[in-house]
Amino acid sequence: MHDSTHKTALSLQEKLELLPKEPGCYLFKDERGKVIYVGKAKVLRSRVRSYFTGVSDGRTQFSLLVSKIRDVETIITDNEVEALILEANLIRRHRPRYNVDVRDDRSYPYLKVTRELYPKVYLTRDPRNDKALYFGPLSDVTRVKSTVNALRQACHIRTCNLMITRDSVKKGKHKVCLEYHMGNCLGPCEGLQNPEDYSESLRRLIDVVQGRGNALIQRLEERMKEYSRHRKFEEAAKVRDQLAAVNSLTQRQKVVSIEEQERDVFGIAREDKDGCIAVLRIRAGKLIGRSHSYLSRLHTTENDGDIWVKYLANYYLSETRIRPREVHLPGPLDDEQIELIESFLNKNQDRRIYLCLPQRGDKVRMLEMAQHNAELLLTEYRIAKERRDREPMSLKALQETLQLDHLPVVIECFDNSNLMGTNPVSSMVRFRNARPEKSQYRHYKVKTVRGIDDFASMSEVVGRRYRRLLREKQPLPDLVVIDGGLGQVNAARRILNEIGLRNLPCIGLAKRLEEIIQPGQPGPITLPKTSSALKLLMCLRDEAHRFAITFHRKLRAKSQVSSTLTNLPGIGEAKAKALLKHFGSLKRLKEATPEAIAEVPGFSKKGGQVLLDLLNSDSD
């Protein structure tokens, strides 16, 4: 395993082409690699690319900012709220020159539920590691305030600051206030509501905050629709805003925690001998940034646990790198690997460093976020290598796996499709340089086979395809792929041999275990899921299947329409075909006028009217 920071780098334009469509944050950097601007987006690809359209967004420094951009880094999050909070953390950390409004993350409040006999519910900007429950941070403060007030009233949660205990209630130390007389509170301070009933009301409120308040959301939606039906649009808009606020309360986020904890969260992506590890750095409970490393010369049989043992030893070897209190890794790791990593992490440390393998909750979702970022970075890395070598890496991997004499630049893949033996069809898709060449896709109606016979159908269409290429002296593909097992592949191999193409490589991909079938070989080839060769073959197979199914459905629909027409008196196969060719569909035919039908050979205006009457009576 070789760790690289990496020499192969994509240009800014190439990175713009690869931007993800997920929400997250983007960091623009200048020629020295310094962060000059941090932003967030619901769709990273659209937002970042908008800077380079040549159209200003109205900011006075926009043109100057764009002129300074030399690189962009993205951090993917799960939703827009996470992106908003992460943006604030990154701005505070980097202090970018062109972020005029450097916001403090304390501007985002939490919803706090106290631990008392009759708990209070309120917003706070000062979350503490106490026994209270906290939800947040919450981004839209104005809407959240109104929603919390509405929820408190609906659930009869008190708003006073009284210290209510069983003893104070028993001694009559408190008196009900205006909220009680308005019906917003049930008077727990005077013992008019027992703790059990109050807890049940509080549970309903917490259910809403945790995204389980479907009944409340449904009531709000019905109320909004009711207002709209009665054209009370102002009231409907208010309920719509309440719905949006409830959803903002329930939207989970993981990039900030009230736990004042230091964590490094690792994710890994692998493909062939390459890999990428992304590290999300959490300090004082906040996600403050991401770093990554590229790996090369990985062994395909090496499991992730072995990689983590070697990588972490190298990663934390630097004396300047401060080890966090917790290191989070995706599993699985065996006991020996866990012991090795924990021993290394705690060597010469004054405090205990914990290795965590989260199984559920937000910690698992943080691992998934790290994994997603690693996958994006690995894609960039491999595209950069392909640009440098001018050969898709998946093709080189496939050539090595199949031991082909030359690179399979052009690959053609076949698939059959039929339903209960009706409208049997096949498809052929072509990939050039590991990318679809859709202008060369072909459909085939199976002509010589009756009933369901995949082997005979495959033999027919493969023979038709390559006899034609030979007859027209067109170039042959470098590899033929069959969607199917040994029977289908042998059928294709036999017909290729018959027409003189013994040296044209032909393989199959069996769907059940994703095994590669090679005629004449003792057994199938099984590749790891990280193999780019396997991913390419699966992509070919899925595209051929999609193309065949689409064609089959189209033919079946035409056949059903044709049979509908031929069941009408006076309409035979020839007239049905002429009508379908002219109008394209039964729907358009029904909408036609008698004059339009008269334009079809064999029909008059009177005949057109009779046909429309028959069609309409049939549909009734």
XYZ file of C-alpha atoms in Angstrom:
620
model
C 0.000 0.000 0.000
C 1.312 3.390 -0.974
C -0.049 6.609 0.512
C -0.051 9.597 -1.788
C -1.171 13.164 -1.382
C -1.304 13.020 -4.886
C 0.721 14.255 -7.811
C -2.060 13.705 -10.336
C -4.394 16.674 -9.909
C -7.443 17.721 -11.869
C -7.699 21.173 -13.339
C -10.386 23.550 -12.070
C -12.452 22.995 -15.229
C -12.271 19.211 -14.819
C -13.386 19.507 -11.186
C -16.352 21.635 -12.262
C -17.435 18.839 -14.600
C -17.351 16.308 -11.750
C -19.191 18.331 -9.115
C -21.811 16.297 -7.216
C -25.516 17.119 -7.173
C -25.812 16.642 -3.405
C -26.039 19.411 -0.781
C -22.855 20.563 0.942
C -20.226 23.281 1.220
C -17.695 24.535 -1.296
C -14.361 26.196 -0.586
C -12.752 28.374 -3.276
C -8.962 28.621 -3.107
C -6.452 31.002 -4.690
C -3.155 30.173 -6.423
C -1.445 29.632 -3.044
C -4.113 27.163 -1.917
C -5.561 29.632 0.606
C -9.333 29.490 1.171
C -10.777 32.784 -0.088
C -14.503 31.984 -0.005
C -16.796 29.445 1.661
C -20.367 28.863 0.542
C -23.143 26.313 0.937
C -25.570 24.906 -1.609
C -28.584 22.668 -1.860
C -27.152 21.374 -5.157
C -23.372 21.807 -5.242
C -23.037 21.261 -8.988
C -25.478 24.001 -9.975
C -24.328 26.567 -7.425
C -20.572 26.273 -7.952
C -20.836 26.203 -11.749
C -22.979 29.365 -11.641
C -19.881 31.358 -10.640
C -18.283 30.634 -14.017
C -21.129 31.576 -16.368
C -19.804 35.125 -16.812
C -22.927 36.602 -15.170
C -22.493 38.463 -11.862
C -24.795 37.710 -8.936
C -24.852 41.384 -7.969
C -22.164 41.407 -5.286
C -19.622 44.201 -5.667
C -16.669 41.849 -5.248
C -18.089 38.996 -7.366
C -15.891 39.508 -10.442
C -12.773 39.949 -8.333
C -13.546 36.754 -6.380
C -14.043 34.701 -9.547
C -10.801 36.013 -11.037
C -8.878 34.743 -7.990
C -10.337 31.209 -7.963
C -7.812 28.521 -8.910
C -9.223 25.477 -7.122
C -12.408 24.264 -5.457
C -12.953 21.749 -2.679
C -16.364 20.337 -1.762
C -17.649 18.654 1.379
C -20.858 16.685 0.910
C -23.551 16.745 3.609
C -26.875 14.942 3.893
C -29.131 17.990 3.776
C -29.185 21.770 3.434
C -29.392 22.378 7.181
C -26.124 20.505 7.706
C -24.556 22.526 4.894
C -25.670 25.770 6.532
C -24.174 24.852 9.916
C -20.970 23.521 8.340
C -20.620 26.738 6.341
C -20.620 28.759 9.574
C -17.994 26.459 11.125
C -15.741 26.698 8.050
C -16.050 30.492 7.883
C -15.045 30.818 11.537
C -12.093 28.479 10.957
C -10.717 29.932 7.700
C -11.839 33.590 7.900
C -12.047 33.811 4.067
C -11.372 37.221 2.561
C -14.507 37.363 0.411
C -16.986 36.177 3.058
C -18.198 39.595 4.161
C -20.630 38.252 6.739
C -18.551 36.063 9.068
C -21.307 34.500 11.094
C -20.954 33.038 14.563
C -22.460 29.602 14.974
C -24.007 30.787 18.250
C -26.667 32.436 16.079
C -28.237 28.995 15.698
C -30.369 28.017 18.695
C -31.227 24.613 20.142
C -34.560 23.454 21.489
C -34.067 22.509 25.142
C -36.264 20.210 27.234
C -35.367 20.479 30.918
C -35.247 17.618 33.420
C -37.894 18.532 35.989
C -41.132 17.236 37.438
C -42.913 19.432 34.859
C -40.216 20.085 32.196
C -39.972 23.404 30.363
C -39.402 23.686 26.599
C -37.609 26.694 25.188
C -34.938 27.853 22.723
C -31.394 28.439 23.935
C -28.161 29.546 22.309
C -26.070 28.092 25.115
C -26.301 24.274 24.975
C -24.538 22.539 27.847
C -23.568 18.978 28.571
C -26.193 18.687 31.317
C -29.063 16.268 31.797
C -31.447 18.201 29.536
C -32.509 17.087 26.055
C -31.292 19.250 23.139
C -32.496 19.278 19.535
C -30.666 21.237 16.880
C -28.994 23.462 15.999
C -31.982 25.016 14.193
C -31.352 27.247 11.217
C -34.502 29.321 10.581
C -34.830 31.106 13.935
C -37.947 33.169 13.168
C -40.039 30.252 11.951
C -38.721 27.970 14.686
C -39.814 30.410 17.406
C -43.386 30.545 16.110
C -43.495 26.769 15.701
C -42.215 26.110 19.221
C -44.842 28.501 20.610
C -47.569 26.758 18.610
C -46.399 23.327 19.760
C -46.272 24.406 23.399
C -49.829 25.715 23.183
C -51.094 22.624 21.342
C -49.483 20.282 23.891
C -50.211 22.514 26.931
C -46.555 22.873 27.957
C -45.941 25.547 30.570
C -43.952 28.694 29.729
C -43.293 29.963 33.260
C -39.957 29.738 35.073
C -41.396 28.455 38.363
C -39.442 25.726 40.166
C -42.354 23.322 40.557
C -41.833 20.371 42.907
C -44.238 17.979 44.583
C -43.589 19.794 47.848
C -44.237 23.286 46.409
C -47.500 22.103 44.847
C -48.570 20.430 48.090
C -47.889 23.631 50.068
C -49.743 25.791 47.521
C -46.764 28.044 46.793
C -47.830 28.793 43.196
C -50.877 30.278 41.481
C -52.072 29.766 37.915
C -51.341 32.597 35.477
C -52.934 34.055 32.345
C -51.711 31.138 30.217
C -54.012 28.852 32.213
C -57.027 31.099 31.727
C -56.254 31.300 27.967
C -56.271 27.497 27.760
C -52.571 27.194 26.843
C -51.583 25.537 30.141
C -53.474 23.079 32.361
C -52.191 24.445 35.684
C -49.570 21.950 36.915
C -48.312 24.615 39.345
C -51.506 24.172 41.409
C -51.646 20.424 40.885
C -54.478 20.698 38.358
C -52.500 18.429 36.002
C -50.625 15.394 37.283
C -47.015 14.657 36.172
C -48.052 11.565 34.175
C -50.491 13.497 31.974
C -47.962 16.304 31.537
C -45.290 13.766 30.474
C -47.663 12.342 27.860
C -48.239 15.842 26.442
C -44.490 16.449 26.402
C -43.949 13.148 24.587
C -46.260 14.290 21.778
C -44.230 17.475 21.377
C -40.924 15.563 21.309
C -42.378 13.154 18.718
C -42.984 16.119 16.410
C -39.454 17.439 16.943
C -37.970 13.992 16.250
C -39.914 13.600 13.018
C -42.616 11.289 14.363
C -45.374 13.909 14.428
C -47.168 12.623 11.329
C -50.602 13.298 12.822
C -49.815 16.981 13.390
C -48.263 17.383 9.946
C -51.280 15.680 8.364
C -53.660 18.038 10.213
C -51.690 21.068 9.046
C -51.700 19.824 5.447
C -55.463 19.250 5.551
C -56.015 22.707 7.052
C -53.848 24.305 4.323
C -55.816 22.511 1.593
C -59.106 23.528 3.199
C -58.081 27.204 3.249
C -56.974 26.948 -0.388
C -60.301 25.403 -1.459
C -62.132 28.340 0.122
C -59.656 30.771 -1.506
C -58.354 31.928 1.897
C -54.840 32.212 0.558
C -53.372 34.320 3.365
C -54.434 31.763 5.985
C -53.159 28.941 3.742
C -49.788 30.690 3.434
C -49.522 30.953 7.240
C -50.196 27.225 7.637
C -47.702 26.523 4.847
C -45.058 28.436 6.811
C -45.968 26.463 9.942
C -45.477 23.239 7.985
C -42.079 24.424 6.756
C -41.109 25.324 10.316
C -42.185 21.920 11.648
C -40.117 20.251 8.923
C -37.109 22.415 9.806
C -37.465 21.235 13.404
C -37.578 17.593 12.371
C -34.720 17.713 9.845
C -31.839 15.890 11.476
C -28.278 17.125 11.263
C -25.016 15.702 12.518
C -22.360 18.331 11.853
C -22.741 19.925 15.292
C -23.140 18.136 18.609
C -23.510 19.466 22.154
C -20.978 16.857 23.226
C -17.691 18.750 23.558
C -15.918 15.872 21.910
C -12.935 15.553 19.579
C -13.320 12.949 16.862
C -11.746 11.884 13.597
C -14.301 10.107 11.395
C -12.828 8.026 8.562
C -14.360 6.789 5.313
C -12.767 4.656 2.606
C -13.469 4.081 -1.098
C -11.652 1.464 -3.200
C -11.492 0.508 -6.850
C -8.965 -1.966 -8.239
C -5.571 -1.074 -6.743
C -6.522 2.514 -5.918
C -8.214 3.907 -2.859
C -9.056 7.118 -1.055
C -9.499 7.775 2.646
C -11.423 10.870 3.760
C -11.207 12.195 7.314
C -13.891 14.427 8.818
C -12.361 16.388 11.713
C -14.720 17.153 14.594
C -13.420 19.487 17.276
C -15.423 20.822 20.237
C -18.435 18.979 18.822
C -18.242 20.752 15.433
C -17.266 19.489 12.005
C -14.488 21.897 11.062
C -13.071 20.381 7.886
C -12.031 17.430 5.794
C -8.688 15.998 4.723
C -7.911 13.041 2.504
C -5.188 10.715 1.268
C -4.940 8.606 -1.870
C -3.771 5.006 -1.782
C -2.190 3.092 -4.628
C -0.795 -0.388 -5.212
C -3.467 -1.918 -2.991
C -3.918 -5.686 -3.123
C -7.419 -6.600 -4.263
C -7.507 -9.417 -1.680
C -6.511 -7.084 1.163
C -9.437 -6.348 3.475
C -10.264 -2.898 4.850
C -9.147 -3.877 8.346
C -5.573 -4.496 7.176
C -5.606 -1.160 5.361
C -6.754 0.677 8.492
C -3.962 -0.868 10.584
C -1.278 0.335 8.153
C -2.868 3.667 7.311
C -3.584 4.859 10.848
C -0.063 4.006 11.972
C 1.235 6.282 9.220
C -1.457 8.950 9.706
C -0.848 9.458 13.423
C 2.907 8.951 13.209
C 3.495 12.680 12.848
C 4.317 14.210 16.229
C 2.543 17.417 15.181
C -0.754 15.623 14.585
C -2.859 15.792 17.738
C -4.810 12.616 18.374
C -8.504 13.175 19.131
C -10.294 11.508 22.019
C -12.188 9.234 19.611
C -11.336 7.637 16.261
C -14.389 6.375 14.327
C -13.932 3.675 11.669
C -16.356 1.702 9.510
C -16.305 -2.014 10.229
C -15.766 -4.825 10.084
C -12.481 -5.250 11.968
C -11.432 -8.423 13.726
C -10.241 -8.524 17.339
C -6.562 -8.595 16.401
C -6.896 -5.518 14.149
C -8.812 -3.618 16.842
C -6.162 -4.458 19.442
C -3.333 -3.334 17.132
C -4.998 0.009 16.337
C -5.915 0.746 19.967
C -2.396 -0.077 21.118
C -0.874 2.276 18.585
C -3.327 5.098 19.261
C -2.632 5.013 22.997
C 1.142 4.660 22.811
C 2.878 7.513 24.700
C -0.442 9.288 25.333
C -1.434 11.022 28.581
C -5.115 10.217 28.087
C -7.095 7.279 26.735
C -7.852 7.326 22.983
C -10.960 5.326 22.058
C -11.444 3.381 18.839
C -15.168 3.334 17.934
C -17.016 1.226 15.358
C -20.491 2.853 15.386
C -23.449 0.636 14.537
C -26.418 3.024 14.614
C -27.581 6.617 14.895
C -25.915 9.855 13.847
C -22.411 8.424 14.326
C -23.087 5.863 11.602
C -24.449 8.613 9.368
C -21.247 10.592 9.911
C -19.291 7.537 8.745
C -21.522 7.374 5.664
C -20.852 11.051 4.987
C -17.098 10.401 5.178
C -17.553 7.414 2.850
C -19.474 9.524 0.327
C -16.760 12.176 0.322
C -14.092 9.499 -0.176
C -15.989 8.101 -3.189
C -16.183 11.540 -4.815
C -12.470 12.159 -4.288
C -11.538 8.729 -5.655
C -13.571 9.407 -8.793
C -11.637 12.653 -9.341
C -8.344 10.849 -8.754
C -9.031 8.036 -11.213
C -10.270 10.395 -13.929
C -7.057 12.400 -13.537
C -5.002 9.203 -13.958
C -7.013 8.228 -17.015
C -6.437 11.647 -18.558
C -2.730 11.265 -17.937
C -2.528 7.700 -19.291
C -5.181 8.339 -21.983
C -6.723 4.939 -21.241
C -9.770 4.173 -19.047
C -8.545 2.198 -16.048
C -11.553 -0.107 -16.171
C -10.498 -1.251 -19.667
C -6.982 -2.010 -18.501
C -8.394 -3.966 -15.565
C -10.721 -5.882 -17.912
C -7.866 -6.663 -20.313
C -5.796 -7.991 -17.422
C -8.683 -10.039 -16.003
C -9.567 -11.684 -19.335
C -5.945 -11.859 -20.518
C -6.822 -10.163 -23.807
C -4.155 -9.428 -26.411
C -5.171 -5.775 -26.666
C -7.287 -3.192 -24.860
C -11.078 -3.783 -25.319
C -11.791 -0.256 -26.520
C -15.064 -1.240 -28.231
C -17.372 -3.633 -26.377
C -20.788 -4.843 -27.549
C -23.313 -6.413 -25.171
C -26.460 -8.451 -26.003
C -29.622 -9.137 -24.003
C -32.945 -10.913 -24.727
C -36.403 -9.846 -23.569
C -39.776 -11.576 -23.862
C -42.939 -12.055 -21.822
C -44.578 -15.465 -21.951
C -43.055 -15.922 -25.388
C -44.711 -12.824 -26.869
C -42.844 -10.191 -28.863
C -39.388 -11.735 -28.330
C -36.726 -9.088 -28.903
C -33.019 -8.577 -28.307
C -30.847 -5.534 -27.854
C -27.227 -4.688 -28.543
C -25.468 -1.773 -26.864
C -21.985 -0.552 -27.679
C -19.468 1.114 -25.365
C -16.373 2.891 -26.682
C -13.638 3.776 -24.187
C -15.913 2.569 -21.361
C -18.679 5.044 -22.325
C -22.003 4.413 -24.098
C -22.000 5.026 -27.858
C -25.767 5.359 -28.179
C -25.814 6.080 -31.889
C -24.628 2.469 -32.392
C -27.290 0.802 -30.209
C -29.428 -1.728 -32.095
C -32.822 -3.432 -31.579
C -33.680 -6.859 -33.003
C -37.015 -8.594 -33.455
C -36.409 -12.318 -33.110
C -37.611 -13.865 -36.383
C -36.771 -17.567 -36.435
C -37.570 -18.625 -32.854
C -41.030 -19.601 -31.596
C -41.788 -19.552 -27.889
C -39.206 -19.002 -25.168
C -35.736 -20.158 -26.216
C -33.010 -17.822 -24.967
C -30.213 -19.885 -26.483
C -31.684 -19.910 -29.991
C -32.646 -16.237 -29.744
C -29.128 -15.269 -28.722
C -27.643 -17.344 -31.533
C -29.922 -15.662 -34.090
C -29.248 -12.024 -33.156
C -25.491 -12.475 -32.642
C -25.279 -14.175 -36.037
C -27.309 -11.420 -37.701
C -25.167 -8.690 -36.137
C -21.772 -9.983 -37.158
C -22.721 -11.393 -40.540
C -23.828 -7.876 -41.407
C -20.601 -6.308 -40.110
C -18.573 -8.774 -42.159
C -20.743 -8.269 -45.233
C -20.446 -4.466 -45.012
C -16.760 -4.683 -44.072
C -17.301 -2.681 -40.894
C -14.877 -2.894 -37.932
C -15.563 -5.571 -35.325
C -15.684 -4.922 -31.564
C -12.813 -5.923 -29.306
C -15.078 -7.902 -26.968
C -18.591 -9.386 -27.047
C -20.519 -9.623 -23.753
C -23.624 -11.784 -23.318
C -26.149 -11.176 -20.553
C -26.590 -14.718 -19.312
C -24.949 -17.890 -18.142
C -23.026 -20.673 -19.815
C -25.884 -21.738 -22.142
C -26.327 -18.292 -23.703
C -22.564 -17.742 -23.996
C -21.994 -21.122 -25.656
C -24.795 -20.365 -28.147
C -23.125 -17.061 -29.048
C -19.685 -18.691 -29.211
C -20.889 -21.400 -31.610
C -22.408 -18.942 -34.077
C -19.299 -16.743 -33.964
C -17.166 -19.783 -34.772
C -19.500 -20.750 -37.636
C -19.148 -17.367 -39.342
C -15.356 -17.393 -39.001
C -14.870 -15.199 -35.902
C -13.096 -17.750 -33.693
C -10.669 -15.117 -32.411
C -13.330 -12.591 -31.373
C -13.415 -12.710 -27.531
C -16.851 -13.536 -26.117
C -17.824 -13.747 -22.449
C -20.994 -13.830 -20.334
C -22.008 -12.175 -17.087
C -24.212 -14.377 -14.927
C -26.576 -12.158 -12.951
C -27.046 -14.282 -9.820
C -23.459 -14.148 -8.547
C -22.048 -11.594 -11.027
C -19.660 -14.250 -12.359
C -17.759 -13.904 -15.636
C -18.276 -16.922 -17.924
C -15.608 -17.771 -20.506
C -16.335 -20.619 -22.955
C -13.780 -23.388 -22.712
C -12.564 -22.366 -19.242
C -12.886 -24.746 -16.268
C -14.858 -22.311 -14.105
C -16.205 -18.790 -13.834
C -14.159 -15.745 -12.808
C -15.291 -14.029 -9.614
C -14.102 -10.464 -9.115
C -14.274 -8.368 -5.924
C -16.932 -5.660 -5.753
C -14.151 -3.061 -5.842
C -13.113 -4.189 -9.346
C -13.641 -1.524 -12.015
C -13.725 -4.310 -14.631
C -16.743 -5.860 -12.906
C -18.429 -2.456 -12.549
C -17.983 -1.811 -16.273
C -19.433 -5.218 -17.242
C -22.401 -4.680 -14.912
C -22.969 -1.247 -16.441
C -22.948 -2.776 -19.941
C -25.315 -5.560 -18.890
C -27.754 -3.184 -17.172
C -27.780 -0.819 -20.164
C -28.471 -3.693 -22.594
C -31.256 -4.927 -20.322
C -32.814 -1.456 -20.081
C -32.663 -0.998 -23.842
C -34.238 -4.416 -24.508
C -37.035 -3.909 -21.976
C -37.871 -0.479 -23.420
C -38.155 -1.886 -26.938
C -40.175 -4.888 -25.750
C -42.703 -2.685 -23.925
C -43.057 -0.478 -26.991
C -43.760 -3.463 -29.255
C -46.172 -4.991 -26.742
C -48.083 -1.697 -26.497
C -48.275 -1.475 -30.315
C -49.419 -5.086 -30.490
C -52.202 -4.436 -27.989
C -53.329 -1.348 -29.914
C -53.191 -3.245 -33.199
C -55.298 -6.078 -31.778
C -57.813 -3.514 -30.499
C -58.187 -2.176 -34.039
C -58.299 -5.563 -35.789
C -61.116 -6.634 -33.465
C -63.278 -3.916 -35.039
C -65.410 -4.936 -38.057
C -63.866 -4.023 -41.377
C -60.342 -3.424 -39.967
C -57.646 -5.881 -40.958
C -53.933 -5.994 -40.313
C -53.098 -3.702 -43.259
C -55.580 -0.986 -42.263
C -54.561 -1.216 -38.564
C -50.887 -0.737 -39.486
C -51.753 2.177 -41.772
C -53.736 3.899 -38.996
C -50.984 3.411 -36.400
C -48.337 4.629 -38.826
C -50.363 7.757 -39.587
C -51.513 8.691 -36.060
C -48.812 7.059 -33.907
C -51.127 5.991 -31.063
C -54.692 4.908 -30.301
C -55.211 8.042 -28.201
C -54.385 10.362 -31.108
C -56.591 8.289 -33.419
C -59.566 8.680 -31.053
C -58.994 12.438 -30.966
C -58.841 12.709 -34.784
C -61.591 14.046 -37.069
C -63.273 12.003 -39.835
C -61.495 14.282 -42.355
C -58.085 13.406 -40.853
C -58.863 9.661 -40.973
C -59.891 10.041 -44.620
C -56.260 10.940 -45.401
C -55.253 7.331 -44.581
C -55.327 5.033 -47.649
C -58.435 2.832 -47.628
C -60.612 5.253 -45.610
C -63.239 7.821 -46.575
C -64.749 10.583 -44.448
C -67.798 8.402 -43.844
C -65.598 5.425 -42.981
C -63.633 7.620 -40.590
C -66.821 8.581 -38.746
C -67.877 4.921 -38.498
C -64.429 4.033 -37.083
C -64.620 6.829 -34.474
C -68.117 5.696 -33.444
C -66.850 2.126 -32.996
C -63.808 3.238 -30.989
C -65.816 5.517 -28.727
C -68.538 2.922 -28.120
C -65.827 0.364 -27.330
C -64.175 2.678 -24.788
C -67.563 3.333 -23.128
